[in-house]
């Protein structure tokens, strides 16, 4: 194979290497996208990589951050998984869609509220999360996923 018609795997390997370099202080690409959003927009102070269950602090509240790739079509089946041993004050869920230029906030919840609705499987659907009260953070609503024009779930 010549350089002009190299295998797509070479490009994928190169991109993966670059992503690994960019996200080396985070738990992968999803960790980087979710946590860096929280650092930039929620003033989260991030903990060191590998800190068990806690991704950072917003003020004096410990937070666990989850990123979900969501579309209008797959929203009903999207869930987050929470270890039953996890201890944190707030759960922060952020979302993105393919082609987005920014991650969006889906919501922030008190952990005790989340653990009340968490079934034995440790999975909580985004649909269920949307039904419980959120922590009221003052944030620019253009950064909030549920307010985006292209994502109005039909009843």
JSON list of C-alpha atoms in Angstrom, two decimals:
[
{"chain": "A", "resi": 1, "resn": "UNK", "atom": "CA", "xyz": [0.00, 0.00, 0.00]},
{"chain": "A", "resi": 2, "resn": "UNK", "atom": "CA", "xyz": [1.31, 3.43, -0.85]},
{"chain": "A", "resi": 3, "resn": "UNK", "atom": "CA", "xyz": [1.03, 6.51, 1.36]},
{"chain": "A", "resi": 4, "resn": "UNK", "atom": "CA", "xyz": [-1.70, 7.92, -0.87]},
{"chain": "A", "resi": 5, "resn": "UNK", "atom": "CA", "xyz": [-3.99, 4.93, -0.33]},
{"chain": "A", "resi": 6, "resn": "UNK", "atom": "CA", "xyz": [-3.20, 3.96, 3.24]},
{"chain": "A", "resi": 7, "resn": "UNK", "atom": "CA", "xyz": [-5.61, 1.86, 5.24]},
{"chain": "A", "resi": 8, "resn": "UNK", "atom": "CA", "xyz": [-8.26, 3.80, 7.25]},
{"chain": "A", "resi": 9, "resn": "UNK", "atom": "CA", "xyz": [-6.95, 2.02, 10.35]},
{"chain": "A", "resi": 10, "resn": "UNK", "atom": "CA", "xyz": [-3.83, 4.19, 10.20]},
{"chain": "A", "resi": 11, "resn": "UNK", "atom": "CA", "xyz": [-5.94, 7.34, 10.41]},
{"chain": "A", "resi": 12, "resn": "UNK", "atom": "CA", "xyz": [-8.02, 5.87, 13.25]},
{"chain": "A", "resi": 13, "resn": "UNK", "atom": "CA", "xyz": [-4.87, 4.93, 15.16]},
{"chain": "A", "resi": 14, "resn": "UNK", "atom": "CA", "xyz": [-3.49, 8.42, 14.67]},
{"chain": "A", "resi": 15, "resn": "UNK", "atom": "CA", "xyz": [-6.74, 10.04, 15.83]},
{"chain": "A", "resi": 16, "resn": "UNK", "atom": "CA", "xyz": [-6.93, 7.74, 18.88]},
{"chain": "A", "resi": 17, "resn": "UNK", "atom": "CA", "xyz": [-3.36, 8.62, 19.78]},
{"chain": "A", "resi": 18, "resn": "UNK", "atom": "CA", "xyz": [-4.14, 12.34, 19.50]},
{"chain": "A", "resi": 19, "resn": "UNK", "atom": "CA", "xyz": [-7.31, 11.96, 21.61]},
{"chain": "A", "resi": 20, "resn": "UNK", "atom": "CA", "xyz": [-5.35, 10.03, 24.20]},
{"chain": "A", "resi": 21, "resn": "UNK", "atom": "CA", "xyz": [-2.83, 12.85, 24.42]},
{"chain": "A", "resi": 22, "resn": "UNK", "atom": "CA", "xyz": [-5.53, 15.53, 24.71]},
{"chain": "A", "resi": 23, "resn": "UNK", "atom": "CA", "xyz": [-7.47, 13.67, 27.41]},
{"chain": "A", "resi": 24, "resn": "UNK", "atom": "CA", "xyz": [-4.60, 12.09, 29.34]},
{"chain": "A", "resi": 25, "resn": "UNK", "atom": "CA", "xyz": [-5.53, 13.72, 32.67]},
{"chain": "A", "resi": 26, "resn": "UNK", "atom": "CA", "xyz": [-9.17, 12.63, 32.38]},
{"chain": "A", "resi": 27, "resn": "UNK", "atom": "CA", "xyz": [-11.01, 9.32, 32.26]},
{"chain": "A", "resi": 28, "resn": "UNK", "atom": "CA", "xyz": [-11.10, 9.11, 28.48]},
{"chain": "A", "resi": 29, "resn": "UNK", "atom": "CA", "xyz": [-12.94, 11.21, 25.93]},
{"chain": "A", "resi": 30, "resn": "UNK", "atom": "CA", "xyz": [-16.31, 11.11, 27.71]},
{"chain": "A", "resi": 31, "resn": "UNK", "atom": "CA", "xyz": [-14.67, 12.06, 31.01]},
{"chain": "A", "resi": 32, "resn": "UNK", "atom": "CA", "xyz": [-12.91, 14.95, 29.34]},
{"chain": "A", "resi": 33, "resn": "UNK", "atom": "CA", "xyz": [-16.05, 16.25, 27.64]},
{"chain": "A", "resi": 34, "resn": "UNK", "atom": "CA", "xyz": [-18.20, 16.07, 30.77]},
{"chain": "A", "resi": 35, "resn": "UNK", "atom": "CA", "xyz": [-15.68, 17.24, 33.32]},
{"chain": "A", "resi": 36, "resn": "UNK", "atom": "CA", "xyz": [-14.20, 20.06, 31.25]},
{"chain": "A", "resi": 37, "resn": "UNK", "atom": "CA", "xyz": [-17.74, 21.37, 30.64]},
{"chain": "A", "resi": 38, "resn": "UNK", "atom": "CA", "xyz": [-18.30, 21.40, 34.39]},
{"chain": "A", "resi": 39, "resn": "UNK", "atom": "CA", "xyz": [-14.98, 23.14, 34.97]},
{"chain": "A", "resi": 40, "resn": "UNK", "atom": "CA", "xyz": [-15.76, 25.82, 32.39]},
{"chain": "A", "resi": 41, "resn": "UNK", "atom": "CA", "xyz": [-19.46, 26.44, 33.06]},
{"chain": "A", "resi": 42, "resn": "UNK", "atom": "CA", "xyz": [-20.15, 25.25, 36.61]},
{"chain": "A", "resi": 43, "resn": "UNK", "atom": "CA", "xyz": [-16.80, 26.30, 38.12]},
{"chain": "A", "resi": 44, "resn": "UNK", "atom": "CA", "xyz": [-16.07, 22.73, 39.20]},
{"chain": "A", "resi": 45, "resn": "UNK", "atom": "CA", "xyz": [-12.70, 22.07, 40.81]},
{"chain": "A", "resi": 46, "resn": "UNK", "atom": "CA", "xyz": [-11.73, 18.69, 39.40]},
{"chain": "A", "resi": 47, "resn": "UNK", "atom": "CA", "xyz": [-10.25, 15.96, 41.57]},
{"chain": "A", "resi": 48, "resn": "UNK", "atom": "CA", "xyz": [-7.23, 13.95, 40.46]},
{"chain": "A", "resi": 49, "resn": "UNK", "atom": "CA", "xyz": [-7.86, 11.24, 37.90]},
{"chain": "A", "resi": 50, "resn": "UNK", "atom": "CA", "xyz": [-8.83, 8.01, 39.59]},
{"chain": "A", "resi": 51, "resn": "UNK", "atom": "CA", "xyz": [-10.46, 9.61, 42.65]},
{"chain": "A", "resi": 52, "resn": "UNK", "atom": "CA", "xyz": [-13.16, 7.10, 43.49]},
{"chain": "A", "resi": 53, "resn": "UNK", "atom": "CA", "xyz": [-16.73, 8.24, 42.69]},
{"chain": "A", "resi": 54, "resn": "UNK", "atom": "CA", "xyz": [-15.99, 11.97, 42.85]},
{"chain": "A", "resi": 55, "resn": "UNK", "atom": "CA", "xyz": [-15.02, 13.91, 39.73]},
{"chain": "A", "resi": 56, "resn": "UNK", "atom": "CA", "xyz": [-14.80, 17.27, 41.44]},
{"chain": "A", "resi": 57, "resn": "UNK", "atom": "CA", "xyz": [-16.34, 19.89, 43.68]},
{"chain": "A", "resi": 58, "resn": "UNK", "atom": "CA", "xyz": [-18.77, 22.67, 42.90]},
{"chain": "A", "resi": 59, "resn": "UNK", "atom": "CA", "xyz": [-18.41, 24.91, 45.92]},
{"chain": "A", "resi": 60, "resn": "UNK", "atom": "CA", "xyz": [-18.45, 22.51, 48.86]},
{"chain": "A", "resi": 61, "resn": "UNK", "atom": "CA", "xyz": [-20.49, 19.83, 47.03]},
{"chain": "A", "resi": 62, "resn": "UNK", "atom": "CA", "xyz": [-18.79, 16.69, 45.74]},
{"chain": "A", "resi": 63, "resn": "UNK", "atom": "CA", "xyz": [-20.00, 15.77, 42.27]},
{"chain": "A", "resi": 64, "resn": "UNK", "atom": "CA", "xyz": [-20.06, 12.79, 39.96]},
{"chain": "A", "resi": 65, "resn": "UNK", "atom": "CA", "xyz": [-20.24, 13.73, 36.28]},
{"chain": "A", "resi": 66, "resn": "UNK", "atom": "CA", "xyz": [-21.80, 11.59, 33.55]},
{"chain": "A", "resi": 67, "resn": "UNK", "atom": "CA", "xyz": [-21.84, 12.31, 29.81]},
{"chain": "A", "resi": 68, "resn": "UNK", "atom": "CA", "xyz": [-24.46, 10.74, 27.56]},
{"chain": "A", "resi": 69, "resn": "UNK", "atom": "CA", "xyz": [-24.63, 10.75, 23.77]},
{"chain": "A", "resi": 70, "resn": "UNK", "atom": "CA", "xyz": [-28.30, 11.46, 23.12]},
{"chain": "A", "resi": 71, "resn": "UNK", "atom": "CA", "xyz": [-30.68, 11.90, 20.21]},
{"chain": "A", "resi": 72, "resn": "UNK", "atom": "CA", "xyz": [-34.42, 12.42, 20.18]},
{"chain": "A", "resi": 73, "resn": "UNK", "atom": "CA", "xyz": [-34.78, 8.83, 18.97]},
{"chain": "A", "resi": 74, "resn": "UNK", "atom": "CA", "xyz": [-32.58, 7.13, 21.60]},
{"chain": "A", "resi": 75, "resn": "UNK", "atom": "CA", "xyz": [-33.51, 9.35, 24.57]},
{"chain": "A", "resi": 76, "resn": "UNK", "atom": "CA", "xyz": [-36.06, 6.92, 26.08]},
{"chain": "A", "resi": 77, "resn": "UNK", "atom": "CA", "xyz": [-33.41, 4.20, 26.39]},
{"chain": "A", "resi": 78, "resn": "UNK", "atom": "CA", "xyz": [-30.49, 6.36, 27.63]},
{"chain": "A", "resi": 79, "resn": "UNK", "atom": "CA", "xyz": [-29.39, 5.67, 31.18]},
{"chain": "A", "resi": 80, "resn": "UNK", "atom": "CA", "xyz": [-26.57, 6.31, 33.57]},
{"chain": "A", "resi": 81, "resn": "UNK", "atom": "CA", "xyz": [-25.08, 3.72, 35.85]},
{"chain": "A", "resi": 82, "resn": "UNK", "atom": "CA", "xyz": [-24.20, 4.51, 39.46]},
{"chain": "A", "resi": 83, "resn": "UNK", "atom": "CA", "xyz": [-22.23, 2.22, 41.71]},
{"chain": "A", "resi": 84, "resn": "UNK", "atom": "CA", "xyz": [-24.28, 1.47, 44.85]},
{"chain": "A", "resi": 85, "resn": "UNK", "atom": "CA", "xyz": [-21.20, 2.22, 46.99]},
{"chain": "A", "resi": 86, "resn": "UNK", "atom": "CA", "xyz": [-20.73, 5.66, 45.45]},
{"chain": "A", "resi": 87, "resn": "UNK", "atom": "CA", "xyz": [-20.81, 8.60, 47.82]},
{"chain": "A", "resi": 88, "resn": "UNK", "atom": "CA", "xyz": [-21.17, 12.11, 46.41]},
{"chain": "A", "resi": 89, "resn": "UNK", "atom": "CA", "xyz": [-23.45, 15.10, 46.95]},
{"chain": "A", "resi": 90, "resn": "UNK", "atom": "CA", "xyz": [-24.56, 15.92, 43.41]},
{"chain": "A", "resi": 91, "resn": "UNK", "atom": "CA", "xyz": [-24.94, 14.05, 40.14]},
{"chain": "A", "resi": 92, "resn": "UNK", "atom": "CA", "xyz": [-24.23, 16.17, 37.06]},
{"chain": "A", "resi": 93, "resn": "UNK", "atom": "CA", "xyz": [-25.40, 14.81, 33.70]},
{"chain": "A", "resi": 94, "resn": "UNK", "atom": "CA", "xyz": [-24.30, 16.45, 30.46]},
{"chain": "A", "resi": 95, "resn": "UNK", "atom": "CA", "xyz": [-25.33, 15.49, 26.94]},
{"chain": "A", "resi": 96, "resn": "UNK", "atom": "CA", "xyz": [-24.05, 15.77, 23.41]},
{"chain": "A", "resi": 97, "resn": "UNK", "atom": "CA", "xyz": [-25.17, 14.72, 19.95]},
{"chain": "A", "resi": 98, "resn": "UNK", "atom": "CA", "xyz": [-23.00, 13.83, 16.98]},
{"chain": "A", "resi": 99, "resn": "UNK", "atom": "CA", "xyz": [-22.09, 17.04, 15.22]},
{"chain": "A", "resi": 100, "resn": "UNK", "atom": "CA", "xyz": [-22.50, 19.25, 18.29]},
{"chain": "A", "resi": 101, "resn": "UNK", "atom": "CA", "xyz": [-19.90, 21.93, 18.89]},
{"chain": "A", "resi": 102, "resn": "UNK", "atom": "CA", "xyz": [-20.51, 21.99, 22.66]},
{"chain": "A", "resi": 103, "resn": "UNK", "atom": "CA", "xyz": [-21.67, 19.72, 25.45]},
{"chain": "A", "resi": 104, "resn": "UNK", "atom": "CA", "xyz": [-24.94, 20.75, 27.14]},
{"chain": "A", "resi": 105, "resn": "UNK", "atom": "CA", "xyz": [-26.11, 20.45, 30.73]},
{"chain": "A", "resi": 106, "resn": "UNK", "atom": "CA", "xyz": [-28.96, 18.00, 31.18]},
{"chain": "A", "resi": 107, "resn": "UNK", "atom": "CA", "xyz": [-29.25, 18.55, 34.92]},
{"chain": "A", "resi": 108, "resn": "UNK", "atom": "CA", "xyz": [-27.86, 18.44, 38.43]},
{"chain": "A", "resi": 109, "resn": "UNK", "atom": "CA", "xyz": [-29.48, 16.32, 41.14]},
{"chain": "A", "resi": 110, "resn": "UNK", "atom": "CA", "xyz": [-28.98, 15.66, 44.84]},
{"chain": "A", "resi": 111, "resn": "UNK", "atom": "CA", "xyz": [-27.55, 12.14, 45.15]},
{"chain": "A", "resi": 112, "resn": "UNK", "atom": "CA", "xyz": [-30.15, 11.12, 47.73]},
{"chain": "A", "resi": 113, "resn": "UNK", "atom": "CA", "xyz": [-32.93, 11.93, 45.20]},
{"chain": "A", "resi": 114, "resn": "UNK", "atom": "CA", "xyz": [-31.15, 9.88, 42.52]},
{"chain": "A", "resi": 115, "resn": "UNK", "atom": "CA", "xyz": [-30.61, 6.92, 44.85]},
{"chain": "A", "resi": 116, "resn": "UNK", "atom": "CA", "xyz": [-34.34, 6.92, 45.70]},
{"chain": "A", "resi": 117, "resn": "UNK", "atom": "CA", "xyz": [-35.24, 6.19, 42.06]},
{"chain": "A", "resi": 118, "resn": "UNK", "atom": "CA", "xyz": [-32.28, 3.94, 41.27]},
{"chain": "A", "resi": 119, "resn": "UNK", "atom": "CA", "xyz": [-33.52, 0.39, 40.72]},
{"chain": "A", "resi": 120, "resn": "UNK", "atom": "CA", "xyz": [-31.59, -2.72, 41.74]},
{"chain": "A", "resi": 121, "resn": "UNK", "atom": "CA", "xyz": [-29.82, -2.72, 38.38]},
{"chain": "A", "resi": 122, "resn": "UNK", "atom": "CA", "xyz": [-27.94, 0.50, 39.32]},
{"chain": "A", "resi": 123, "resn": "UNK", "atom": "CA", "xyz": [-29.23, 2.12, 36.13]},
{"chain": "A", "resi": 124, "resn": "UNK", "atom": "CA", "xyz": [-31.27, 5.32, 36.09]},
{"chain": "A", "resi": 125, "resn": "UNK", "atom": "CA", "xyz": [-32.84, 6.45, 32.84]},
{"chain": "A", "resi": 126, "resn": "UNK", "atom": "CA", "xyz": [-32.58, 10.07, 31.76]},
{"chain": "A", "resi": 127, "resn": "UNK", "atom": "CA", "xyz": [-36.36, 10.04, 31.43]},
{"chain": "A", "resi": 128, "resn": "UNK", "atom": "CA", "xyz": [-36.66, 9.14, 35.15]},
{"chain": "A", "resi": 129, "resn": "UNK", "atom": "CA", "xyz": [-34.10, 11.78, 36.12]},
{"chain": "A", "resi": 130, "resn": "UNK", "atom": "CA", "xyz": [-36.13, 14.41, 34.35]},
{"chain": "A", "resi": 131, "resn": "UNK", "atom": "CA", "xyz": [-39.06, 13.60, 36.66]},
{"chain": "A", "resi": 132, "resn": "UNK", "atom": "CA", "xyz": [-37.29, 14.45, 39.94]},
{"chain": "A", "resi": 133, "resn": "UNK", "atom": "CA", "xyz": [-36.36, 17.91, 41.25]},
{"chain": "A", "resi": 134, "resn": "UNK", "atom": "CA", "xyz": [-33.06, 19.36, 40.03]},
{"chain": "A", "resi": 135, "resn": "UNK", "atom": "CA", "xyz": [-30.56, 21.43, 41.95]},
{"chain": "A", "resi": 136, "resn": "UNK", "atom": "CA", "xyz": [-31.18, 25.02, 40.89]},
{"chain": "A", "resi": 137, "resn": "UNK", "atom": "CA", "xyz": [-27.85, 26.27, 39.57]},
{"chain": "A", "resi": 138, "resn": "UNK", "atom": "CA", "xyz": [-27.66, 29.65, 37.93]},
{"chain": "A", "resi": 139, "resn": "UNK", "atom": "CA", "xyz": [-26.43, 28.85, 34.43]},
{"chain": "A", "resi": 140, "resn": "UNK", "atom": "CA", "xyz": [-26.91, 30.32, 30.97]},
{"chain": "A", "resi": 141, "resn": "UNK", "atom": "CA", "xyz": [-29.96, 28.41, 29.67]},
{"chain": "A", "resi": 142, "resn": "UNK", "atom": "CA", "xyz": [-28.47, 28.19, 26.17]},
{"chain": "A", "resi": 143, "resn": "UNK", "atom": "CA", "xyz": [-26.11, 25.62, 27.71]},
{"chain": "A", "resi": 144, "resn": "UNK", "atom": "CA", "xyz": [-29.03, 23.46, 28.89]},
{"chain": "A", "resi": 145, "resn": "UNK", "atom": "CA", "xyz": [-29.88, 20.44, 26.79]},
{"chain": "A", "resi": 146, "resn": "UNK", "atom": "CA", "xyz": [-33.59, 20.24, 27.52]},
{"chain": "A", "resi": 147, "resn": "UNK", "atom": "CA", "xyz": [-34.06, 23.77, 26.21]},
{"chain": "A", "resi": 148, "resn": "UNK", "atom": "CA", "xyz": [-32.47, 23.10, 22.83]},
{"chain": "A", "resi": 149, "resn": "UNK", "atom": "CA", "xyz": [-34.79, 23.62, 19.89]},
{"chain": "A", "resi": 150, "resn": "UNK", "atom": "CA", "xyz": [-33.92, 20.34, 18.18]},
{"chain": "A", "resi": 151, "resn": "UNK", "atom": "CA", "xyz": [-34.68, 18.23, 21.24]},
{"chain": "A", "resi": 152, "resn": "UNK", "atom": "CA", "xyz": [-38.27, 18.59, 22.31]},
{"chain": "A", "resi": 153, "resn": "UNK", "atom": "CA", "xyz": [-39.41, 15.15, 23.40]},
{"chain": "A", "resi": 154, "resn": "UNK", "atom": "CA", "xyz": [-42.93, 14.46, 22.22]},
{"chain": "A", "resi": 155, "resn": "UNK", "atom": "CA", "xyz": [-45.31, 13.51, 25.04]}
]
